[in-house]
PDB file of N, CA and C in Angstrom:
ATOM      1  N   UNK K   1    -121.231-117.786 123.091  1.00  0.00           N
ATOM      2  CA  UNK K   1    -122.202-118.445 122.791  1.00  0.00           C
ATOM      3  C   UNK K   1    -121.247-119.924 121.938  1.00  0.00           C
ATOM      4  N   UNK K   2    -121.397-121.095 122.215  1.00  0.00           N
ATOM      5  CA  UNK K   2    -121.495-121.952 122.080  1.00  0.00           C
ATOM      6  C   UNK K   2    -121.991-123.310 122.013  1.00  0.00           C
ATOM      7  N   UNK K   3    -122.209-124.089 121.049  1.00  0.00           N
ATOM      8  CA  UNK K   3    -122.871-125.247 120.473  1.00  0.00           C
ATOM      9  C   UNK K   3    -122.123-126.082 120.527  1.00  0.00           C
ATOM     10  N   UNK K   4    -123.031-126.575 121.248  1.00  0.00           N
ATOM     11  CA  UNK K   4    -122.053-128.422 121.193  1.00  0.00           C
ATOM     12  C   UNK K   4    -123.421-129.301 120.465  1.00  0.00           C
ATOM     13  N   UNK K   5    -122.948-130.147 119.300  1.00  0.00           N
ATOM     14  CA  UNK K   5    -123.495-130.672 118.881  1.00  0.00           C
ATOM     15  C   UNK K   5    -123.017-132.431 118.445  1.00  0.00           C
ATOM     16  N   UNK K   6    -123.778-133.464 119.404  1.00  0.00           N
ATOM     17  CA  UNK K   6    -123.287-134.774 119.466  1.00  0.00           C
ATOM     18  C   UNK K   6    -124.272-135.328 118.560  1.00  0.00           C
ATOM     19  N   UNK K   7    -123.567-136.219 117.844  1.00  0.00           N
ATOM     20  CA  UNK K   7    -124.433-137.611 117.140  1.00  0.00           C
ATOM     21  C   UNK K   7    -123.549-139.127 117.917  1.00  0.00           C
ATOM     22  N   UNK K   8    -125.317-139.442 117.851  1.00  0.00           N
ATOM     23  CA  UNK K   8    -124.706-141.408 118.093  1.00  0.00           C
ATOM     24  C   UNK K   8    -125.646-142.069 116.936  1.00  0.00           C
ATOM     25  N   UNK K   9    -124.420-143.150 117.017  1.00  0.00           N
ATOM     26  CA  UNK K   9    -125.093-144.098 116.375  1.00  0.00           C
ATOM     27  C   UNK K   9    -125.194-145.370 117.611  1.00  0.00           C
ATOM     28  N   UNK K  10    -126.254-146.231 117.846  1.00  0.00           N
ATOM     29  CA  UNK K  10    -126.377-146.983 118.633  1.00  0.00           C
ATOM     30  C   UNK K  10    -126.531-148.366 118.241  1.00  0.00           C
ATOM     31  N   UNK K  11    -125.926-149.220 118.898  1.00  0.00           N
ATOM     32  CA  UNK K  11    -124.955-150.412 118.579  1.00  0.00           C
ATOM     33  C   UNK K  11    -127.025-150.912 117.708  1.00  0.00           C
ATOM     34  N   UNK K  12    -126.833-152.200 116.920  1.00  0.00           N
ATOM     35  CA  UNK K  12    -127.647-152.960 115.912  1.00  0.00           C
ATOM     36  C   UNK K  12    -128.092-153.720 117.235  1.00  0.00           C
ATOM     37  N   UNK K  13    -129.664-153.503 116.484  1.00  0.00           N
ATOM     38  CA  UNK K  13    -130.464-154.721 117.596  1.00  0.00           C
ATOM     39  C   UNK K  13    -130.730-154.853 118.589  1.00  0.00           C
ATOM     40  N   UNK K  14    -130.099-152.959 119.557  1.00  0.00           N
ATOM     41  CA  UNK K  14    -130.500-152.983 120.391  1.00  0.00           C
ATOM     42  C   UNK K  14    -132.472-153.420 120.698  1.00  0.00           C
ATOM     43  N   UNK K  15    -133.260-153.658 121.541  1.00  0.00           N
ATOM     44  CA  UNK K  15    -134.496-153.690 121.923  1.00  0.00           C
ATOM     45  C   UNK K  15    -135.077-152.555 121.683  1.00  0.00           C
ATOM     46  N   UNK K  16    -136.186-152.346 122.428  1.00  0.00           N
ATOM     47  CA  UNK K  16    -137.104-150.554 121.752  1.00  0.00           C
ATOM     48  C   UNK K  16    -137.256-150.059 123.303  1.00  0.00           C
ATOM     49  N   UNK K  17    -137.286-151.264 124.203  1.00  0.00           N
ATOM     50  CA  UNK K  17    -136.548-150.911 125.483  1.00  0.00           C
ATOM     51  C   UNK K  17    -134.966-150.242 126.035  1.00  0.00           C
ATOM     52  N   UNK K  18    -134.236-150.629 125.386  1.00  0.00           N
ATOM     53  CA  UNK K  18    -133.102-149.839 125.569  1.00  0.00           C
ATOM     54  C   UNK K  18    -132.913-149.047 124.222  1.00  0.00           C
ATOM     55  N   UNK K  19    -133.502-148.366 123.513  1.00  0.00           N
ATOM     56  CA  UNK K  19    -133.609-147.496 122.815  1.00  0.00           C
ATOM     57  C   UNK K  19    -134.227-146.191 123.472  1.00  0.00           C
ATOM     58  N   UNK K  20    -135.004-146.203 124.084  1.00  0.00           N
ATOM     59  CA  UNK K  20    -136.187-145.891 124.926  1.00  0.00           C
ATOM     60  C   UNK K  20    -135.327-144.840 125.607  1.00  0.00           C
ATOM     61  N   UNK K  21    -134.988-146.151 126.878  1.00  0.00           N
ATOM     62  CA  UNK K  21    -133.746-145.850 127.826  1.00  0.00           C
ATOM     63  C   UNK K  21    -133.072-144.684 127.326  1.00  0.00           C
ATOM     64  N   UNK K  22    -132.363-145.362 126.362  1.00  0.00           N
ATOM     65  CA  UNK K  22    -131.008-144.193 126.131  1.00  0.00           C
ATOM     66  C   UNK K  22    -131.318-143.121 125.637  1.00  0.00           C
ATOM     67  N   UNK K  23    -132.706-142.735 124.931  1.00  0.00           N
ATOM     68  CA  UNK K  23    -133.390-141.473 125.031  1.00  0.00           C
ATOM     69  C   UNK K  23    -133.724-140.295 126.327  1.00  0.00           C
ATOM     70  N   UNK K  24    -134.442-141.238 127.048  1.00  0.00           N
ATOM     71  CA  UNK K  24    -134.918-141.075 128.416  1.00  0.00           C
ATOM     72  C   UNK K  24    -133.425-139.976 129.051  1.00  0.00           C
ATOM     73  N   UNK K  25    -132.449-140.876 128.599  1.00  0.00           N
ATOM     74  CA  UNK K  25    -131.359-140.948 129.881  1.00  0.00           C
ATOM     75  C   UNK K  25    -131.153-139.483 129.477  1.00  0.00           C
ATOM     76  N   UNK K  26    -130.873-139.384 128.025  1.00  0.00           N
ATOM     77  CA  UNK K  26    -129.817-138.134 127.096  1.00  0.00           C
ATOM     78  C   UNK K  26    -130.572-136.568 127.389  1.00  0.00           C
ATOM     79  N   UNK K  27    -132.176-137.191 127.224  1.00  0.00           N
ATOM     80  CA  UNK K  27    -132.350-135.889 128.317  1.00  0.00           C
ATOM     81  C   UNK K  27    -132.307-135.233 129.534  1.00  0.00           C
ATOM     82  N   UNK K  28    -131.937-136.306 129.777  1.00  0.00           N
ATOM     83  CA  UNK K  28    -131.374-135.613 131.441  1.00  0.00           C
ATOM     84  C   UNK K  28    -130.055-135.036 131.142  1.00  0.00           C
ATOM     85  N   UNK K  29    -129.552-134.654 130.015  1.00  0.00           N
ATOM     86  CA  UNK K  29    -128.071-133.636 129.830  1.00  0.00           C
ATOM     87  C   UNK K  29    -128.694-132.118 130.041  1.00  0.00           C
ATOM     88  N   UNK K  30    -130.208-131.716 129.882  1.00  0.00           N
ATOM     89  CA  UNK K  30    -130.820-130.613 129.567  1.00  0.00           C
ATOM     90  C   UNK K  30    -131.126-130.229 131.049  1.00  0.00           C
ATOM     91  N   UNK K  31    -130.857-130.627 132.158  1.00  0.00           N
ATOM     92  CA  UNK K  31    -131.400-130.472 133.871  1.00  0.00           C
ATOM     93  C   UNK K  31    -128.998-130.235 133.764  1.00  0.00           C
ATOM     94  N   UNK K  32    -128.501-130.202 133.027  1.00  0.00           N
ATOM     95  CA  UNK K  32    -126.391-129.283 133.353  1.00  0.00           C
ATOM     96  C   UNK K  32    -126.821-128.117 133.548  1.00  0.00           C
ATOM     97  N   UNK K  33    -126.991-127.398 134.772  1.00  0.00           N
ATOM     98  CA  UNK K  33    -126.675-125.938 135.224  1.00  0.00           C
ATOM     99  C   UNK K  33    -125.810-124.972 133.698  1.00  0.00           C
ATOM    100  N   UNK K  34    -124.892-125.450 133.598  1.00  0.00           N
ATOM    101  CA  UNK K  34    -124.371-124.576 132.115  1.00  0.00           C
ATOM    102  C   UNK K  34    -125.248-124.544 131.583  1.00  0.00           C
ATOM    103  N   UNK K  35    -126.422-125.647 130.635  1.00  0.00           N
ATOM    104  CA  UNK K  35    -127.189-125.736 129.607  1.00  0.00           C
ATOM    105  C   UNK K  35    -128.205-124.639 129.443  1.00  0.00           C
ATOM    106  N   UNK K  36    -128.277-124.087 128.258  1.00  0.00           N
ATOM    107  CA  UNK K  36    -129.322-122.793 128.424  1.00  0.00           C
ATOM    108  C   UNK K  36    -129.770-122.738 127.241  1.00  0.00           C
ATOM    109  N   UNK K  37    -129.619-123.871 126.082  1.00  0.00           N
ATOM    110  CA  UNK K  37    -131.332-124.569 125.245  1.00  0.00           C
ATOM    111  C   UNK K  37    -130.427-126.065 124.767  1.00  0.00           C
ATOM    112  N   UNK K  38    -131.450-126.700 124.962  1.00  0.00           N
ATOM    113  CA  UNK K  38    -131.041-128.018 124.855  1.00  0.00           C
ATOM    114  C   UNK K  38    -132.692-128.474 123.747  1.00  0.00           C
ATOM    115  N   UNK K  39    -131.726-129.567 122.608  1.00  0.00           N
ATOM    116  CA  UNK K  39    -132.458-130.298 121.811  1.00  0.00           C
ATOM    117  C   UNK K  39    -132.177-131.361 121.314  1.00  0.00           C
ATOM    118  N   UNK K  40    -133.034-132.751 121.089  1.00  0.00           N
ATOM    119  CA  UNK K  40    -132.662-133.629 121.065  1.00  0.00           C
ATOM    120  C   UNK K  40    -133.478-134.578 119.789  1.00  0.00           C
ATOM    121  N   UNK K  41    -132.885-135.384 119.195  1.00  0.00           N
ATOM    122  CA  UNK K  41    -133.893-135.866 118.215  1.00  0.00           C
ATOM    123  C   UNK K  41    -133.474-136.969 117.339  1.00  0.00           C
ATOM    124  N   UNK K  42    -134.246-137.908 116.418  1.00  0.00           N
ATOM    125  CA  UNK K  42    -134.067-139.036 115.125  1.00  0.00           C
ATOM    126  C   UNK K  42    -133.768-137.540 114.155  1.00  0.00           C
ATOM    127  N   UNK K  43    -132.746-138.763 113.070  1.00  0.00           N
ATOM    128  CA  UNK K  43    -132.591-137.512 111.628  1.00  0.00           C
ATOM    129  C   UNK K  43    -134.382-137.282 111.214  1.00  0.00           C
ATOM    130  N   UNK K  44    -134.498-136.222 110.932  1.00  0.00           N
ATOM    131  CA  UNK K  44    -135.705-135.752 109.973  1.00  0.00           C
ATOM    132  C   UNK K  44    -135.988-136.021 108.705  1.00  0.00           C
ATOM    133  N   UNK K  45    -137.132-136.607 108.209  1.00  0.00           N
ATOM    134  CA  UNK K  45    -137.165-136.978 106.432  1.00  0.00           C
ATOM    135  C   UNK K  45    -137.218-135.992 105.828  1.00  0.00           C
ATOM    136  N   UNK K  46    -136.359-135.807 105.774  1.00  0.00           N
ATOM    137  CA  UNK K  46    -135.705-134.442 104.288  1.00  0.00           C
ATOM    138  C   UNK K  46    -135.713-135.179 103.428  1.00  0.00           C
ATOM    139  N   UNK K  47    -135.649-134.954 102.146  1.00  0.00           N
ATOM    140  CA  UNK K  47    -135.763-135.305 100.587  1.00  0.00           C
ATOM    141  C   UNK K  47    -133.875-135.960 100.893  1.00  0.00           C
ATOM    142  N   UNK K  48    -133.631-137.475 100.397  1.00  0.00           N
ATOM    143  CA  UNK K  48    -132.150-136.901 100.897  1.00  0.00           C
ATOM    144  C   UNK K  48    -131.480-136.460  99.384  1.00  0.00           C
ATOM    145  N   UNK K  49    -130.050-136.064 100.171  1.00  0.00           N
ATOM    146  CA  UNK K  49    -129.094-135.717  98.952  1.00  0.00           C
ATOM    147  C   UNK K  49    -127.556-136.316  99.276  1.00  0.00           C
ATOM    148  N   UNK K  50    -126.846-135.675  98.300  1.00  0.00           N
ATOM    149  CA  UNK K  50    -125.206-136.273  98.809  1.00  0.00           C
ATOM    150  C   UNK K  50    -124.792-136.154 100.084  1.00  0.00           C
ATOM    151  N   UNK K  51    -124.587-134.209 100.618  1.00  0.00           N
ATOM    152  CA  UNK K  51    -123.882-133.855 101.539  1.00  0.00           C
ATOM    153  C   UNK K  51    -125.684-134.303 102.864  1.00  0.00           C
ATOM    154  N   UNK K  52    -126.966-134.817 103.107  1.00  0.00           N
ATOM    155  CA  UNK K  52    -127.136-135.220 103.819  1.00  0.00           C
ATOM    156  C   UNK K  52    -126.808-136.238 104.904  1.00  0.00           C
ATOM    157  N   UNK K  53    -126.533-136.642 106.062  1.00  0.00           N
ATOM    158  CA  UNK K  53    -125.805-137.668 106.665  1.00  0.00           C
ATOM    159  C   UNK K  53    -127.007-138.040 107.147  1.00  0.00           C
ATOM    160  N   UNK K  54    -128.019-139.405 106.920  1.00  0.00           N
ATOM    161  CA  UNK K  54    -129.596-139.901 108.062  1.00  0.00           C
ATOM    162  C   UNK K  54    -128.596-141.060 108.940  1.00  0.00           C
ATOM    163  N   UNK K  55    -127.297-141.285 108.785  1.00  0.00           N
ATOM    164  CA  UNK K  55    -126.984-142.521 109.192  1.00  0.00           C
ATOM    165  C   UNK K  55    -127.406-142.749 110.652  1.00  0.00           C
ATOM    166  N   UNK K  56    -127.083-141.325 111.435  1.00  0.00           N
ATOM    167  CA  UNK K  56    -127.007-141.858 113.305  1.00  0.00           C
ATOM    168  C   UNK K  56    -128.763-141.804 113.512  1.00  0.00           C
ATOM    169  N   UNK K  57    -128.466-142.074 115.097  1.00  0.00           N
ATOM    170  CA  UNK K  57    -129.953-142.392 115.385  1.00  0.00           C
ATOM    171  C   UNK K  57    -130.267-141.513 116.579  1.00  0.00           C
ATOM    172  N   UNK K  58    -129.470-140.430 117.071  1.00  0.00           N
ATOM    173  CA  UNK K  58    -129.559-139.646 118.297  1.00  0.00           C
ATOM    174  C   UNK K  58    -128.633-138.530 117.236  1.00  0.00           C
ATOM    175  N   UNK K  59    -129.533-137.137 117.601  1.00  0.00           N
ATOM    176  CA  UNK K  59    -128.707-135.921 117.264  1.00  0.00           C
ATOM    177  C   UNK K  59    -129.477-135.193 118.849  1.00  0.00           C
ATOM    178  N   UNK K  60    -127.688-134.564 118.944  1.00  0.00           N
ATOM    179  CA  UNK K  60    -128.090-133.627 120.167  1.00  0.00           C
ATOM    180  C   UNK K  60    -126.780-132.354 119.871  1.00  0.00           C
ATOM    181  N   UNK K  61    -128.412-130.697 120.361  1.00  0.00           N
ATOM    182  CA  UNK K  61    -127.238-129.908 119.827  1.00  0.00           C
ATOM    183  C   UNK K  61    -127.493-129.246 121.224  1.00  0.00           C
ATOM    184  N   UNK K  62    -126.611-128.281 122.132  1.00  0.00           N
ATOM    185  CA  UNK K  62    -126.432-128.342 123.795  1.00  0.00           C
ATOM    186  C   UNK K  62    -125.922-126.863 123.184  1.00  0.00           C
ATOM    187  N   UNK K  63    -126.856-125.142 123.641  1.00  0.00           N
ATOM    188  CA  UNK K  63    -126.235-124.805 123.727  1.00  0.00           C
ATOM    189  C   UNK K  63    -125.787-123.596 125.501  1.00  0.00           C
ATOM    190  N   UNK K  64    -124.317-123.667 125.383  1.00  0.00           N
ATOM    191  CA  UNK K  64    -123.807-123.902 126.784  1.00  0.00           C
ATOM    192  C   UNK K  64    -122.821-121.331 126.018  1.00  0.00           C
ATOM    193  N   UNK K  65    -122.981-121.259 127.244  1.00  0.00           N
ATOM    194  CA  UNK K  65    -122.451-119.906 127.356  1.00  0.00           C
ATOM    195  C   UNK K  65    -120.939-119.733 126.805  1.00  0.00           C
ATOM    196  N   UNK K  66    -120.094-120.483 127.181  1.00  0.00           N
ATOM    197  CA  UNK K  66    -118.706-120.400 126.797  1.00  0.00           C
ATOM    198  C   UNK K  66    -118.307-121.777 126.590  1.00  0.00           C
ATOM    199  N   UNK K  67    -116.614-121.618 126.661  1.00  0.00           N
ATOM    200  CA  UNK K  67    -115.504-123.106 126.579  1.00  0.00           C
ATOM    201  C   UNK K  67    -115.968-123.265 127.985  1.00  0.00           C
ATOM    202  N   UNK K  68    -115.935-121.877 129.427  1.00  0.00           N
ATOM    203  CA  UNK K  68    -116.331-122.726 130.616  1.00  0.00           C
ATOM    204  C   UNK K  68    -117.715-123.062 131.112  1.00  0.00           C
ATOM    205  N   UNK K  69    -118.409-122.949 130.139  1.00  0.00           N
ATOM    206  CA  UNK K  69    -119.615-123.182 130.145  1.00  0.00           C
ATOM    207  C   UNK K  69    -119.748-125.054 129.998  1.00  0.00           C
ATOM    208  N   UNK K  70    -118.773-125.081 128.944  1.00  0.00           N
ATOM    209  CA  UNK K  70    -118.710-126.132 128.389  1.00  0.00           C
ATOM    210  C   UNK K  70    -118.559-127.017 129.065  1.00  0.00           C
ATOM    211  N   UNK K  71    -116.836-126.380 129.427  1.00  0.00           N
ATOM    212  CA  UNK K  71    -115.970-127.537 129.921  1.00  0.00           C
ATOM    213  C   UNK K  71    -116.635-127.777 131.879  1.00  0.00           C
ATOM    214  N   UNK K  72    -117.914-127.270 132.197  1.00  0.00           N
ATOM    215  CA  UNK K  72    -118.110-127.240 133.697  1.00  0.00           C
ATOM    216  C   UNK K  72    -119.906-128.480 132.690  1.00  0.00           C
ATOM    217  N   UNK K  73    -120.309-128.769 131.735  1.00  0.00           N
ATOM    218  CA  UNK K  73    -121.223-129.618 131.200  1.00  0.00           C
ATOM    219  C   UNK K  73    -120.457-130.964 130.755  1.00  0.00           C
ATOM    220  N   UNK K  74    -119.022-131.245 130.679  1.00  0.00           N
ATOM    221  CA  UNK K  74    -118.370-131.857 131.156  1.00  0.00           C
ATOM    222  C   UNK K  74    -118.339-132.548 132.069  1.00  0.00           C
ATOM    223  N   UNK K  75    -117.915-132.280 132.844  1.00  0.00           N
ATOM    224  CA  UNK K  75    -117.536-133.120 134.267  1.00  0.00           C
ATOM    225  C   UNK K  75    -118.634-132.929 135.201  1.00  0.00           C
ATOM    226  N   UNK K  76    -120.184-132.237 134.948  1.00  0.00           N
ATOM    227  CA  UNK K  76    -121.251-132.434 135.228  1.00  0.00           C
ATOM    228  C   UNK K  76    -121.436-134.038 136.200  1.00  0.00           C
ATOM    229  N   UNK K  77    -122.022-134.397 136.749  1.00  0.00           N
ATOM    230  CA  UNK K  77    -122.042-135.423 137.445  1.00  0.00           C
ATOM    231  C   UNK K  77    -122.873-136.030 137.059  1.00  0.00           C
ATOM    232  N   UNK K  78    -124.539-135.102 135.935  1.00  0.00           N
ATOM    233  CA  UNK K  78    -125.300-135.673 134.875  1.00  0.00           C
ATOM    234  C   UNK K  78    -124.794-136.099 134.418  1.00  0.00           C
ATOM    235  N   UNK K  79    -123.856-135.719 133.416  1.00  0.00           N
ATOM    236  CA  UNK K  79    -122.917-135.759 131.979  1.00  0.00           C
ATOM    237  C   UNK K  79    -122.177-136.997 132.126  1.00  0.00           C
ATOM    238  N   UNK K  80    -122.148-136.910 133.684  1.00  0.00           N
ATOM    239  CA  UNK K  80    -121.189-138.526 133.537  1.00  0.00           C
ATOM    240  C   UNK K  80    -121.926-139.542 133.881  1.00  0.00           C
ATOM    241  N   UNK K  81    -123.133-139.075 134.515  1.00  0.00           N
ATOM    242  CA  UNK K  81    -123.796-140.153 134.794  1.00  0.00           C
ATOM    243  C   UNK K  81    -124.764-141.186 133.813  1.00  0.00           C
ATOM    244  N   UNK K  82    -124.338-139.934 132.626  1.00  0.00           N
ATOM    245  CA  UNK K  82    -125.786-140.516 130.808  1.00  0.00           C
ATOM    246  C   UNK K  82    -124.526-141.628 131.034  1.00  0.00           C
ATOM    247  N   UNK K  83    -123.436-140.713 130.712  1.00  0.00           N
ATOM    248  CA  UNK K  83    -121.931-141.682 130.250  1.00  0.00           C
ATOM    249  C   UNK K  83    -121.840-143.315 130.377  1.00  0.00           C
ATOM    250  N   UNK K  84    -121.780-143.475 132.180  1.00  0.00           N
ATOM    251  CA  UNK K  84    -121.580-144.619 132.611  1.00  0.00           C
ATOM    252  C   UNK K  84    -123.488-145.122 132.356  1.00  0.00           C
ATOM    253  N   UNK K  85    -124.566-144.898 132.502  1.00  0.00           N
ATOM    254  CA  UNK K  85    -125.372-145.444 131.968  1.00  0.00           C
ATOM    255  C   UNK K  85    -125.645-146.171 130.721  1.00  0.00           C
ATOM    256  N   UNK K  86    -124.869-145.087 129.977  1.00  0.00           N
ATOM    257  CA  UNK K  86    -125.894-145.322 128.407  1.00  0.00           C
ATOM    258  C   UNK K  86    -124.084-145.405 126.859  1.00  0.00           C
ATOM    259  N   UNK K  87    -122.569-146.137 127.737  1.00  0.00           N
ATOM    260  CA  UNK K  87    -122.488-145.937 126.821  1.00  0.00           C
ATOM    261  C   UNK K  87    -122.240-147.245 125.904  1.00  0.00           C
ATOM    262  N   UNK K  88    -122.225-148.531 126.855  1.00  0.00           N
ATOM    263  CA  UNK K  88    -122.463-149.436 126.348  1.00  0.00           C
ATOM    264  C   UNK K  88    -123.327-149.853 125.260  1.00  0.00           C
ATOM    265  N   UNK K  89    -124.501-148.806 124.805  1.00  0.00           N
ATOM    266  CA  UNK K  89    -125.292-148.372 123.884  1.00  0.00           C
ATOM    267  C   UNK K  89    -125.459-148.310 122.853  1.00  0.00           C
ATOM    268  N   UNK K  90    -123.831-147.396 122.263  1.00  0.00           N
ATOM    269  CA  UNK K  90    -123.606-146.476 121.032  1.00  0.00           C
ATOM    270  C   UNK K  90    -122.376-147.465 120.620  1.00  0.00           C
ATOM    271  N   UNK K  91    -122.486-147.874 119.525  1.00  0.00           N
ATOM    272  CA  UNK K  91    -121.016-148.164 118.554  1.00  0.00           C
ATOM    273  C   UNK K  91    -120.100-146.907 118.340  1.00  0.00           C
ATOM    274  N   UNK K  92    -120.857-145.240 118.442  1.00  0.00           N
ATOM    275  CA  UNK K  92    -120.245-144.491 117.361  1.00  0.00           C
ATOM    276  C   UNK K  92    -120.815-142.868 118.128  1.00  0.00           C
ATOM    277  N   UNK K  93    -120.023-142.260 118.492  1.00  0.00           N
ATOM    278  CA  UNK K  93    -120.148-140.864 118.489  1.00  0.00           C
ATOM    279  C   UNK K  93    -118.999-140.335 118.176  1.00  0.00           C
ATOM    280  N   UNK K  94    -120.304-138.956 117.614  1.00  0.00           N
ATOM    281  CA  UNK K  94    -118.923-137.418 116.679  1.00  0.00           C
ATOM    282  C   UNK K  94    -119.751-136.741 117.416  1.00  0.00           C
ATOM    283  N   UNK K  95    -118.901-135.591 117.646  1.00  0.00           N
ATOM    284  CA  UNK K  95    -119.139-134.338 118.157  1.00  0.00           C
ATOM    285  C   UNK K  95    -118.157-133.322 116.735  1.00  0.00           C
ATOM    286  N   UNK K  96    -119.104-131.869 117.558  1.00  0.00           N
ATOM    287  CA  UNK K  96    -118.903-130.584 116.322  1.00  0.00           C
ATOM    288  C   UNK K  96    -119.409-129.494 117.684  1.00  0.00           C
ATOM    289  N   UNK K  97    -118.554-129.067 117.796  1.00  0.00           N
ATOM    290  CA  UNK K  97    -118.356-127.969 118.086  1.00  0.00           C
ATOM    291  C   UNK K  97    -118.269-126.050 117.775  1.00  0.00           C
ATOM    292  N   UNK K  98    -119.136-125.460 118.101  1.00  0.00           N
ATOM    293  CA  UNK K  98    -118.898-124.406 117.107  1.00  0.00           C
ATOM    294  C   UNK K  98    -118.730-123.183 117.903  1.00  0.00           C
ATOM    295  N   UNK K  99    -118.312-121.960 118.246  1.00  0.00           N
ATOM    296  CA  UNK K  99    -118.247-120.442 118.562  1.00  0.00           C
ATOM    297  C   UNK K  99    -118.375-119.089 118.010  1.00  0.00           C
TER     298      UNK K  99
END
């Protein structure tokens, strides 16, 4: 199993429509055939602690079988279309992959 975790920091001053569009598009990634599990959401309202980073706008966790599934995910047309449609909406992306 490989867990592909992505955090997005959206550009400041985006309209509600832009933010809604981003979240609608990010959810299309669940339709990629190599995806076995999928979750995306906004930071939780957990109590603040020094080790908790709530500065991101969207967190995405994708479960894949293995590195091959990850590689297929990266080149899938749905993934490429998401990047094409949405990359102008974010300032920063950080990825953590764990096996």
